[in-house]
Amino acid sequence: MVTSVCECYKCHYRFNYEFIPGSSFHSIRLGTKRIFRCPKCRTLQKFDLTKKGQDDSLKTYGDDSTLGIGVKLWVFQLVPTFILIFSGAFSFFIFIQPIYIHFFLILLGVIWIAFSLVYVIVNTGPKRGK
């Protein structure tokens, strides 16, 4: 486990965050940053994990469901994706012609997950001009 000191850009709460560098079940990994909830103000944010080491005066939190991104976000991203991809895959049995509708539905599922991830990444950082 690696420990990093993180600070919330909204409430400026500082804490230690323990994580495994290559994996996470409860946060979104973005290179040296991760998206998870602040333990104090509970807002979904992007935290920088480059400040390695542990500050003994701060409380330590791990990568668990209390800081996770939440079920609402997973449902928002995955349910429409699975519906579009499965309807595209099973439309082979429903529609004989035209054949392009199958690939179009699968492509829409892939596009949805890409745009929803971009939306989450852009809206979790500090706002410009503040």
PDB file of C-alpha atoms in Angstrom, residues 4-100:
ATOM      1  CA  SER A   4      -0.364  10.020  -0.255  1.00  0.00           C
ATOM      2  CA  VAL A   5      -1.374  13.322   1.355  1.00  0.00           C
ATOM      3  CA  CYS A   6      -4.442  14.799  -0.365  1.00  0.00           C
ATOM      4  CA  GLU A   7      -6.242  18.116   0.031  1.00  0.00           C
ATOM      5  CA  CYS A   8      -9.818  18.937  -0.947  1.00  0.00           C
ATOM      6  CA  TYR A   9      -9.971  22.013  -3.158  1.00  0.00           C
ATOM      7  CA  LYS A  10     -13.430  22.959  -1.814  1.00  0.00           C
ATOM      8  CA  CYS A  11     -13.186  22.573   1.973  1.00  0.00           C
ATOM      9  CA  HIS A  12      -9.328  22.377   2.116  1.00  0.00           C
ATOM     10  CA  TYR A  13      -9.493  19.276   4.309  1.00  0.00           C
ATOM     11  CA  ARG A  14      -6.165  17.439   4.336  1.00  0.00           C
ATOM     12  CA  PHE A  15      -5.933  13.685   4.850  1.00  0.00           C
ATOM     13  CA  ASN A  16      -3.799  10.630   4.150  1.00  0.00           C
ATOM     14  CA  TYR A  17      -5.068   8.338   1.391  1.00  0.00           C
ATOM     15  CA  GLU A  18      -3.907   4.713   1.271  1.00  0.00           C
ATOM     16  CA  PHE A  19      -4.182   2.998  -2.084  1.00  0.00           C
ATOM     17  CA  ILE A  20      -2.764   0.275  -4.283  1.00  0.00           C
ATOM     18  CA  PRO A  21      -1.010   1.984  -7.227  1.00  0.00           C
ATOM     19  CA  GLY A  22      -2.312  -0.216 -10.039  1.00  0.00           C
ATOM     20  CA  SER A  23      -5.889  -0.915  -9.030  1.00  0.00           C
ATOM     21  CA  SER A  24      -9.036   0.514  -7.533  1.00  0.00           C
ATOM     22  CA  PHE A  25     -12.597  -0.736  -7.202  1.00  0.00           C
ATOM     23  CA  HIS A  26     -14.061   2.444  -5.752  1.00  0.00           C
ATOM     24  CA  SER A  27     -12.360   5.332  -7.558  1.00  0.00           C
ATOM     25  CA  ILE A  28     -11.543   6.288 -11.133  1.00  0.00           C
ATOM     26  CA  ARG A  29      -7.806   6.236 -11.887  1.00  0.00           C
ATOM     27  CA  LEU A  30      -6.358   8.990 -14.085  1.00  0.00           C
ATOM     28  CA  GLY A  31      -2.595   8.512 -14.069  1.00  0.00           C
ATOM     29  CA  THR A  32      -1.296  10.382 -11.009  1.00  0.00           C
ATOM     30  CA  LYS A  33      -4.813  11.505 -10.047  1.00  0.00           C
ATOM     31  CA  ARG A  34      -7.917   9.701  -8.832  1.00  0.00           C
ATOM     32  CA  ILE A  35     -11.551  10.676  -8.666  1.00  0.00           C
ATOM     33  CA  PHE A  36     -13.250   9.896  -5.357  1.00  0.00           C
ATOM     34  CA  ARG A  37     -15.278  11.650  -2.636  1.00  0.00           C
ATOM     35  CA  CYS A  38     -13.794  13.987  -0.057  1.00  0.00           C
ATOM     36  CA  PRO A  39     -14.235  12.386   3.374  1.00  0.00           C
ATOM     37  CA  LYS A  40     -15.369  15.687   4.927  1.00  0.00           C
ATOM     38  CA  CYS A  41     -17.581  17.512   2.399  1.00  0.00           C
ATOM     39  CA  ARG A  42     -18.520  14.346   0.394  1.00  0.00           C
ATOM     40  CA  THR A  43     -18.128  16.041  -3.021  1.00  0.00           C
ATOM     41  CA  LEU A  44     -16.819  14.044  -5.965  1.00  0.00           C
ATOM     42  CA  GLN A  45     -13.394  15.440  -6.838  1.00  0.00           C
ATOM     43  CA  LYS A  46     -10.122  14.787  -8.594  1.00  0.00           C
ATOM     44  CA  PHE A  47      -7.259  14.352  -6.095  1.00  0.00           C
ATOM     45  CA  ASP A  48      -3.560  14.548  -6.930  1.00  0.00           C
ATOM     46  CA  LEU A  49      -1.592  11.575  -5.537  1.00  0.00           C
ATOM     47  CA  THR A  50       1.919  12.800  -6.319  1.00  0.00           C
ATOM     48  CA  LYS A  51       2.713  13.883  -2.728  1.00  0.00           C
ATOM     49  CA  LYS A  52       3.791  10.476  -1.424  1.00  0.00           C
ATOM     50  CA  GLY A  53       4.378   9.790   2.240  1.00  0.00           C
ATOM     51  CA  GLN A  54       2.278   9.891   5.352  1.00  0.00           C
ATOM     52  CA  ASP A  55       1.615  12.857   7.604  1.00  0.00           C
ATOM     53  CA  ASP A  56       1.079  11.426  11.104  1.00  0.00           C
ATOM     54  CA  SER A  57      -0.994  14.431  12.196  1.00  0.00           C
ATOM     55  CA  LEU A  58      -3.676  13.679   9.555  1.00  0.00           C
ATOM     56  CA  LYS A  59      -6.385  11.021   9.557  1.00  0.00           C
ATOM     57  CA  THR A  60      -5.865   8.112   7.153  1.00  0.00           C
ATOM     58  CA  TYR A  61      -8.523   6.864   4.727  1.00  0.00           C
ATOM     59  CA  GLY A  62      -8.299   3.898   2.403  1.00  0.00           C
ATOM     60  CA  ASP A  63      -9.670   3.128  -1.020  1.00  0.00           C
ATOM     61  CA  ASP A  64     -13.051   1.802   0.100  1.00  0.00           C
ATOM     62  CA  SER A  65     -16.734   2.342  -0.573  1.00  0.00           C
ATOM     63  CA  THR A  66     -17.031   5.299   1.842  1.00  0.00           C
ATOM     64  CA  LEU A  67     -14.884   7.400  -0.509  1.00  0.00           C
ATOM     65  CA  GLY A  68     -16.040   5.689  -3.696  1.00  0.00           C
ATOM     66  CA  ILE A  69     -17.665   7.414  -6.625  1.00  0.00           C
ATOM     67  CA  GLY A  70     -21.062   5.945  -5.764  1.00  0.00           C
ATOM     68  CA  VAL A  71     -23.690   3.737  -7.284  1.00  0.00           C
ATOM     69  CA  LYS A  72     -25.482   6.603  -9.079  1.00  0.00           C
ATOM     70  CA  LEU A  73     -22.437   7.333 -11.213  1.00  0.00           C
ATOM     71  CA  TRP A  74     -21.882   3.663 -12.080  1.00  0.00           C
ATOM     72  CA  VAL A  75     -25.551   3.342 -13.062  1.00  0.00           C
ATOM     73  CA  PHE A  76     -25.361   6.584 -15.094  1.00  0.00           C
ATOM     74  CA  GLN A  77     -22.366   5.251 -17.027  1.00  0.00           C
ATOM     75  CA  LEU A  78     -22.943   1.533 -17.363  1.00  0.00           C
ATOM     76  CA  VAL A  79     -26.700   0.950 -17.722  1.00  0.00           C
ATOM     77  CA  PRO A  80     -27.136   2.946 -20.969  1.00  0.00           C
ATOM     78  CA  THR A  81     -23.910   1.425 -22.307  1.00  0.00           C
ATOM     79  CA  PHE A  82     -25.037  -2.148 -21.661  1.00  0.00           C
ATOM     80  CA  ILE A  83     -28.531  -1.477 -23.037  1.00  0.00           C
ATOM     81  CA  LEU A  84     -27.147  -0.052 -26.278  1.00  0.00           C
ATOM     82  CA  ILE A  85     -24.481  -2.731 -26.725  1.00  0.00           C
ATOM     83  CA  PHE A  86     -26.812  -5.653 -25.935  1.00  0.00           C
ATOM     84  CA  SER A  87     -29.594  -4.258 -28.117  1.00  0.00           C
ATOM     85  CA  GLY A  88     -27.051  -3.914 -30.929  1.00  0.00           C
ATOM     86  CA  ALA A  89     -25.840  -7.470 -30.401  1.00  0.00           C
ATOM     87  CA  PHE A  90     -29.350  -8.954 -30.232  1.00  0.00           C
ATOM     88  CA  SER A  91     -30.724  -6.834 -33.066  1.00  0.00           C
ATOM     89  CA  PHE A  92     -29.193  -9.403 -35.438  1.00  0.00           C
ATOM     90  CA  PHE A  93     -32.142 -11.621 -34.521  1.00  0.00           C
ATOM     91  CA  ILE A  94     -34.747  -8.850 -34.788  1.00  0.00           C
ATOM     92  CA  PHE A  95     -33.682  -6.861 -37.865  1.00  0.00           C
ATOM     93  CA  ILE A  96     -32.550  -8.657 -40.980  1.00  0.00           C
ATOM     94  CA  GLN A  97     -31.993  -5.516 -43.056  1.00  0.00           C
ATOM     95  CA  PRO A  98     -30.303  -3.000 -42.809  1.00  0.00           C
ATOM     96  CA  ILE A  99     -27.232  -4.529 -41.254  1.00  0.00           C
ATOM     97  CA  TYR A 100     -25.709  -1.208 -40.171  1.00  0.00           C
TER      98      TYR A 100
END
